[in-house]
Amino acid sequence: MVEIIKLAHMPPELALYVAMYTDVQNAPFLKEQLLAGNSDFEYAFVDARMIVSVNHVLAAAFRAMNDYLHDRLKSRNIHSEIIGEAFRRFGVSESTRDLLVLKVATTPEVILESVAEHLSTHIQGQASAFDDAIFCKVADVDRIRKVYKLNSATSGGRSGKAVNGISGASSSASMDETKTLEVQILGLMALRGAT
């Protein structure tokens, strides 16, 4: 299900469309389309394992949209700008199973219906809600910490010991851990421009 998000301090015609998919079966095809520069696939396809929260996504999108409005894009289009420092770190890969899709309406032809139709035709996966609960479930906390160069908040990440009733061996993040990561990542994005 595709949602439209109007970000504060952005022109109303510059809408952000987001969709979340789980159990994606055709990630290699989607990556191939992006690498080929297929203009029909001008989306930000993000591996959802690298996202901690809705705020993380919206902060990256806001920064890219602001750079677009002020002609400060560093990459070839606004959608690759959302992913930020490296396509290989955040973008869709052959092994992606949980996929976040973002599309910025840079032309009047981009509307909710056209985005929803295109995605439903080309993404083989289960549509999911775009909310913090899904990111808490699919986030790869160890990989996120490594990419953002953050130390583990506890020694528990690999030991498997329970901390505050939560096992360190769990692959999904607790809501508290996610919020802590979110604060750290948003701080880094503000300070050094990492997305």
PDB file of C-alpha atoms in Angstrom:
ATOM      1  CA  MET A   1       0.000   0.000   0.000  1.00  0.00           C
ATOM      2  CA  VAL A   2       1.463   3.305  -1.092  1.00  0.00           C
ATOM      3  CA  GLU A   3       1.128   6.297   1.213  1.00  0.00           C
ATOM      4  CA  ILE A   4       1.552   9.970   0.406  1.00  0.00           C
ATOM      5  CA  ILE A   5       3.446  12.122   2.876  1.00  0.00           C
ATOM      6  CA  LYS A   6       3.557  15.903   2.770  1.00  0.00           C
ATOM      7  CA  LEU A   7       6.645  17.086   4.613  1.00  0.00           C
ATOM      8  CA  ALA A   8       6.562  20.366   6.503  1.00  0.00           C
ATOM      9  CA  HIS A   9       8.467  23.244   4.891  1.00  0.00           C
ATOM     10  CA  MET A  10       8.250  21.604   1.463  1.00  0.00           C
ATOM     11  CA  PRO A  11       6.156  22.859  -1.451  1.00  0.00           C
ATOM     12  CA  PRO A  12       2.848  20.953  -1.546  1.00  0.00           C
ATOM     13  CA  GLU A  13       3.484  19.745  -5.096  1.00  0.00           C
ATOM     14  CA  LEU A  14       6.675  17.994  -3.937  1.00  0.00           C
ATOM     15  CA  ALA A  15       4.936  15.006  -2.373  1.00  0.00           C
ATOM     16  CA  LEU A  16       6.712  11.944  -1.015  1.00  0.00           C
ATOM     17  CA  TYR A  17       5.251   8.518  -1.776  1.00  0.00           C
ATOM     18  CA  VAL A  18       6.322   5.605   0.418  1.00  0.00           C
ATOM     19  CA  ALA A  19       5.604   1.891   0.359  1.00  0.00           C
ATOM     20  CA  MET A  20       6.944  -0.997   2.401  1.00  0.00           C
ATOM     21  CA  TYR A  21       7.184  -4.575   1.158  1.00  0.00           C
ATOM     22  CA  THR A  22       8.197  -7.778   2.907  1.00  0.00           C
ATOM     23  CA  ASP A  23       9.093 -11.159   1.432  1.00  0.00           C
ATOM     24  CA  VAL A  24      10.258  -9.532  -1.820  1.00  0.00           C
ATOM     25  CA  GLN A  25      11.031 -12.153  -4.469  1.00  0.00           C
ATOM     26  CA  ASN A  26      12.440 -10.042  -7.330  1.00  0.00           C
ATOM     27  CA  ALA A  27      15.076  -7.807  -5.725  1.00  0.00           C
ATOM     28  CA  PRO A  28      17.721  -8.695  -8.372  1.00  0.00           C
ATOM     29  CA  PHE A  29      15.362  -7.443 -11.117  1.00  0.00           C
ATOM     30  CA  LEU A  30      14.743  -4.166  -9.259  1.00  0.00           C
ATOM     31  CA  LYS A  31      18.463  -3.594  -8.703  1.00  0.00           C
ATOM     32  CA  GLU A  32      19.126  -4.317 -12.373  1.00  0.00           C
ATOM     33  CA  GLN A  33      16.586  -1.655 -13.407  1.00  0.00           C
ATOM     34  CA  LEU A  34      18.241   0.944 -11.180  1.00  0.00           C
ATOM     35  CA  LEU A  35      21.749   0.160 -12.379  1.00  0.00           C
ATOM     36  CA  ALA A  36      20.583   0.291 -16.004  1.00  0.00           C
ATOM     37  CA  GLY A  37      19.217   3.786 -15.388  1.00  0.00           C
ATOM     38  CA  ASN A  38      15.690   2.787 -16.423  1.00  0.00           C
ATOM     39  CA  SER A  39      13.728   6.030 -15.925  1.00  0.00           C
ATOM     40  CA  ASP A  40      10.545   4.043 -15.217  1.00  0.00           C
ATOM     41  CA  PHE A  41      12.266   2.879 -12.026  1.00  0.00           C
ATOM     42  CA  GLU A  42      13.295   6.264 -10.654  1.00  0.00           C
ATOM     43  CA  TYR A  43      12.621   5.329  -7.058  1.00  0.00           C
ATOM     44  CA  ALA A  44      14.710   5.018  -3.944  1.00  0.00           C
ATOM     45  CA  PHE A  45      14.695   1.262  -3.326  1.00  0.00           C
ATOM     46  CA  VAL A  46      16.079   0.898   0.190  1.00  0.00           C
ATOM     47  CA  ASP A  47      16.943  -2.314   1.997  1.00  0.00           C
ATOM     48  CA  ALA A  48      14.654  -1.954   5.026  1.00  0.00           C
ATOM     49  CA  ARG A  49      17.157  -3.831   7.218  1.00  0.00           C
ATOM     50  CA  MET A  50      19.166  -0.585   7.222  1.00  0.00           C
ATOM     51  CA  ILE A  51      16.341   1.588   8.589  1.00  0.00           C
ATOM     52  CA  VAL A  52      15.544   2.082  12.278  1.00  0.00           C
ATOM     53  CA  SER A  53      12.379   4.177  12.123  1.00  0.00           C
ATOM     54  CA  VAL A  54       9.963   6.280  10.132  1.00  0.00           C
ATOM     55  CA  ASN A  55      11.802   9.388  11.377  1.00  0.00           C
ATOM     56  CA  HIS A  56      15.063   8.020   9.943  1.00  0.00           C
ATOM     57  CA  VAL A  57      13.387   7.725   6.523  1.00  0.00           C
ATOM     58  CA  LEU A  58      11.692  11.118   6.686  1.00  0.00           C
ATOM     59  CA  ALA A  59      14.902  12.881   7.765  1.00  0.00           C
ATOM     60  CA  ALA A  60      16.797  11.419   4.795  1.00  0.00           C
ATOM     61  CA  ALA A  61      13.935  12.272   2.436  1.00  0.00           C
ATOM     62  CA  PHE A  62      13.660  15.830   3.774  1.00  0.00           C
ATOM     63  CA  ARG A  63      17.378  16.410   3.328  1.00  0.00           C
ATOM     64  CA  ALA A  64      17.304  15.090  -0.254  1.00  0.00           C
ATOM     65  CA  MET A  65      14.200  17.106  -1.131  1.00  0.00           C
ATOM     66  CA  ASN A  66      15.738  20.252   0.346  1.00  0.00           C
ATOM     67  CA  ASP A  67      18.932  19.664  -1.658  1.00  0.00           C
ATOM     68  CA  TYR A  68      16.794  19.129  -4.778  1.00  0.00           C
ATOM     69  CA  LEU A  69      14.972  22.429  -4.258  1.00  0.00           C
ATOM     70  CA  HIS A  70      18.258  24.304  -3.834  1.00  0.00           C
ATOM     71  CA  ASP A  71      20.164  22.566  -6.679  1.00  0.00           C
ATOM     72  CA  ARG A  72      22.586  20.862  -4.289  1.00  0.00           C
ATOM     73  CA  LEU A  73      22.130  17.222  -5.322  1.00  0.00           C
ATOM     74  CA  LYS A  74      25.369  15.264  -5.266  1.00  0.00           C
ATOM     75  CA  SER A  75      23.992  12.241  -7.110  1.00  0.00           C
ATOM     76  CA  ARG A  76      22.227  11.866 -10.435  1.00  0.00           C
ATOM     77  CA  ASN A  77      18.679  12.182  -9.077  1.00  0.00           C
ATOM     78  CA  ILE A  78      16.702  12.918  -5.937  1.00  0.00           C
ATOM     79  CA  HIS A  79      15.929   9.234  -5.363  1.00  0.00           C
ATOM     80  CA  SER A  80      19.564   8.168  -5.162  1.00  0.00           C
ATOM     81  CA  GLU A  81      20.170  11.200  -2.938  1.00  0.00           C
ATOM     82  CA  ILE A  82      17.738   9.796  -0.350  1.00  0.00           C
ATOM     83  CA  ILE A  83      19.845   6.668   0.049  1.00  0.00           C
ATOM     84  CA  GLY A  84      22.860   8.796   0.712  1.00  0.00           C
ATOM     85  CA  GLU A  85      26.454   7.809   1.095  1.00  0.00           C
ATOM     86  CA  ALA A  86      26.389   4.451  -0.653  1.00  0.00           C
ATOM     87  CA  PHE A  87      23.993   2.516  -2.821  1.00  0.00           C
ATOM     88  CA  ARG A  88      25.744  -0.697  -1.793  1.00  0.00           C
ATOM     89  CA  ARG A  89      25.075  -0.028   1.903  1.00  0.00           C
ATOM     90  CA  PHE A  90      21.458   1.113   1.807  1.00  0.00           C
ATOM     91  CA  GLY A  91      20.127   0.216  -1.613  1.00  0.00           C
ATOM     92  CA  VAL A  92      18.358  -2.872  -2.830  1.00  0.00           C
ATOM     93  CA  SER A  93      20.621  -5.910  -3.218  1.00  0.00           C
ATOM     94  CA  GLU A  94      20.142  -9.414  -4.565  1.00  0.00           C
ATOM     95  CA  SER A  95      19.433 -10.620  -1.012  1.00  0.00           C
ATOM     96  CA  THR A  96      16.929  -7.904  -0.061  1.00  0.00           C
ATOM     97  CA  ARG A  97      13.702  -9.384   1.302  1.00  0.00           C
ATOM     98  CA  ASP A  98      12.318  -6.306   3.074  1.00  0.00           C
ATOM     99  CA  LEU A  99      12.097  -3.292   0.791  1.00  0.00           C
ATOM    100  CA  LEU A 100      11.244   0.334   1.430  1.00  0.00           C
ATOM    101  CA  VAL A 101      10.282   2.279  -1.693  1.00  0.00           C
ATOM    102  CA  LEU A 102      10.283   6.072  -1.906  1.00  0.00           C
ATOM    103  CA  LYS A 103       9.268   8.288  -4.802  1.00  0.00           C
ATOM    104  CA  VAL A 104       9.335  12.076  -4.857  1.00  0.00           C
ATOM    105  CA  ALA A 105       6.826  13.779  -7.143  1.00  0.00           C
ATOM    106  CA  THR A 106       9.172  15.984  -9.147  1.00  0.00           C
ATOM    107  CA  THR A 107       6.691  16.251 -12.035  1.00  0.00           C
ATOM    108  CA  PRO A 108       2.887  16.648 -12.089  1.00  0.00           C
ATOM    109  CA  GLU A 109       2.517  13.226 -13.762  1.00  0.00           C
ATOM    110  CA  VAL A 110       3.672  11.492 -10.577  1.00  0.00           C
ATOM    111  CA  ILE A 111       0.514  10.839  -8.596  1.00  0.00           C
ATOM    112  CA  LEU A 112      -0.499   8.275  -5.994  1.00  0.00           C
ATOM    113  CA  GLU A 113      -2.377   6.120  -8.497  1.00  0.00           C
ATOM    114  CA  SER A 114       0.495   5.946 -11.003  1.00  0.00           C
ATOM    115  CA  VAL A 115       3.029   5.070  -8.305  1.00  0.00           C
ATOM    116  CA  ALA A 116       0.755   2.431  -6.748  1.00  0.00           C
ATOM    117  CA  GLU A 117       0.017   0.848 -10.130  1.00  0.00           C
ATOM    118  CA  HIS A 118       3.679   0.747 -11.157  1.00  0.00           C
ATOM    119  CA  LEU A 119       4.805  -0.769  -7.864  1.00  0.00           C
ATOM    120  CA  SER A 120       2.037  -3.369  -7.742  1.00  0.00           C
ATOM    121  CA  THR A 121       2.967  -4.425 -11.275  1.00  0.00           C
ATOM    122  CA  HIS A 122       6.717  -4.688 -10.701  1.00  0.00           C
ATOM    123  CA  ILE A 123       7.319  -5.635  -7.062  1.00  0.00           C
ATOM    124  CA  GLN A 124       6.743  -9.244  -6.120  1.00  0.00           C
ATOM    125  CA  GLY A 125       6.240  -9.019  -2.373  1.00  0.00           C
ATOM    126  CA  GLN A 126       3.731  -8.442   0.391  1.00  0.00           C
ATOM    127  CA  ALA A 127       2.657  -4.837   0.952  1.00  0.00           C
ATOM    128  CA  SER A 128       3.168  -3.866   4.569  1.00  0.00           C
ATOM    129  CA  ALA A 129       2.485  -0.884   6.793  1.00  0.00           C
ATOM    130  CA  PHE A 130       5.014   1.957   6.794  1.00  0.00           C
ATOM    131  CA  ASP A 131       5.485   2.288  10.550  1.00  0.00           C
ATOM    132  CA  ASP A 132       8.059   1.943  13.309  1.00  0.00           C
ATOM    133  CA  ALA A 133       6.867  -1.556  14.209  1.00  0.00           C
ATOM    134  CA  ILE A 134       7.972  -3.006  10.865  1.00  0.00           C
ATOM    135  CA  PHE A 135      11.401  -1.361  11.085  1.00  0.00           C
ATOM    136  CA  CYS A 136      11.816  -2.607  14.658  1.00  0.00           C
ATOM    137  CA  LYS A 137      11.092  -6.098  13.347  1.00  0.00           C
ATOM    138  CA  VAL A 138      13.379  -6.102  10.280  1.00  0.00           C
ATOM    139  CA  ALA A 139      16.259  -3.777  11.282  1.00  0.00           C
ATOM    140  CA  ASP A 140      19.720  -5.360  11.265  1.00  0.00           C
ATOM    141  CA  VAL A 141      21.009  -3.477  14.297  1.00  0.00           C
ATOM    142  CA  ASP A 142      24.569  -4.825  14.138  1.00  0.00           C
ATOM    143  CA  ARG A 143      24.906  -3.848  10.479  1.00  0.00           C
ATOM    144  CA  ILE A 144      23.365  -0.411  11.093  1.00  0.00           C
ATOM    145  CA  ARG A 145      25.796   0.201  13.963  1.00  0.00           C
ATOM    146  CA  LYS A 146      28.705  -0.833  11.737  1.00  0.00           C
ATOM    147  CA  VAL A 147      27.676   1.420   8.829  1.00  0.00           C
ATOM    148  CA  TYR A 148      27.140   4.441  11.069  1.00  0.00           C
ATOM    149  CA  LYS A 149      30.241   3.566  13.145  1.00  0.00           C
ATOM    150  CA  LEU A 150      28.287   3.396  16.389  1.00  0.00           C
ATOM    151  CA  ASN A 151      29.386   1.371  19.386  1.00  0.00           C
ATOM    152  CA  SER A 152      26.951  -1.093  20.851  1.00  0.00           C
ATOM    153  CA  ALA A 153      24.930   0.387  23.700  1.00  0.00           C
ATOM    154  CA  THR A 154      25.499  -2.818  25.663  1.00  0.00           C
ATOM    155  CA  SER A 155      27.957  -5.638  25.534  1.00  0.00           C
ATOM    156  CA  GLY A 156      25.024  -7.883  24.767  1.00  0.00           C
ATOM    157  CA  GLY A 157      24.779  -7.602  20.978  1.00  0.00           C
ATOM    158  CA  ARG A 158      26.615 -10.860  20.315  1.00  0.00           C
ATOM    159  CA  SER A 159      26.771 -12.523  23.720  1.00  0.00           C
ATOM    160  CA  GLY A 160      23.153 -13.614  23.798  1.00  0.00           C
ATOM    161  CA  LYS A 161      22.758 -12.467  27.423  1.00  0.00           C
ATOM    162  CA  ALA A 162      19.450 -10.946  28.358  1.00  0.00           C
ATOM    163  CA  VAL A 163      19.602  -7.219  29.042  1.00  0.00           C
ATOM    164  CA  ASN A 164      16.464  -5.652  30.498  1.00  0.00           C
ATOM    165  CA  GLY A 165      14.618  -8.839  29.615  1.00  0.00           C
ATOM    166  CA  ILE A 166      15.682  -8.709  25.964  1.00  0.00           C
ATOM    167  CA  SER A 167      18.032 -11.322  24.559  1.00  0.00           C
ATOM    168  CA  GLY A 168      21.091  -9.946  22.766  1.00  0.00           C
ATOM    169  CA  ALA A 169      20.900 -12.822  20.282  1.00  0.00           C
ATOM    170  CA  SER A 170      17.626 -11.556  18.843  1.00  0.00           C
ATOM    171  CA  SER A 171      17.815 -10.428  15.228  1.00  0.00           C
ATOM    172  CA  SER A 172      15.181  -7.759  15.685  1.00  0.00           C
ATOM    173  CA  ALA A 173      15.606  -4.634  17.754  1.00  0.00           C
ATOM    174  CA  SER A 174      13.658  -3.672  20.845  1.00  0.00           C
ATOM    175  CA  MET A 175      11.722  -0.434  20.694  1.00  0.00           C
ATOM    176  CA  ASP A 176      14.079   1.167  23.274  1.00  0.00           C
ATOM    177  CA  GLU A 177      17.153   0.118  21.315  1.00  0.00           C
ATOM    178  CA  THR A 178      15.570   1.419  18.127  1.00  0.00           C
ATOM    179  CA  LYS A 179      14.828   4.814  19.691  1.00  0.00           C
ATOM    180  CA  THR A 180      18.404   5.064  20.987  1.00  0.00           C
ATOM    181  CA  LEU A 181      19.750   4.228  17.531  1.00  0.00           C
ATOM    182  CA  GLU A 182      17.352   6.705  15.946  1.00  0.00           C
ATOM    183  CA  VAL A 183      18.640   9.549  18.125  1.00  0.00           C
ATOM    184  CA  GLN A 184      22.254   8.659  17.342  1.00  0.00           C
ATOM    185  CA  ILE A 185      21.652   8.363  13.594  1.00  0.00           C
ATOM    186  CA  LEU A 186      19.624  11.570  13.324  1.00  0.00           C
ATOM    187  CA  GLY A 187      22.386  13.359  15.225  1.00  0.00           C
ATOM    188  CA  LEU A 188      24.983  12.039  12.791  1.00  0.00           C
ATOM    189  CA  MET A 189      22.846  13.042   9.826  1.00  0.00           C
ATOM    190  CA  ALA A 190      22.572  16.571  11.196  1.00  0.00           C
ATOM    191  CA  LEU A 191      26.268  16.874  12.028  1.00  0.00           C
ATOM    192  CA  ARG A 192      27.981  15.309   9.069  1.00  0.00           C
ATOM    193  CA  GLY A 193      25.324  14.998   6.431  1.00  0.00           C
ATOM    194  CA  ALA A 194      25.239  11.203   6.420  1.00  0.00           C
ATOM    195  CA  THR A 195      21.936   9.743   5.310  1.00  0.00           C
TER     196      THR A 195
END
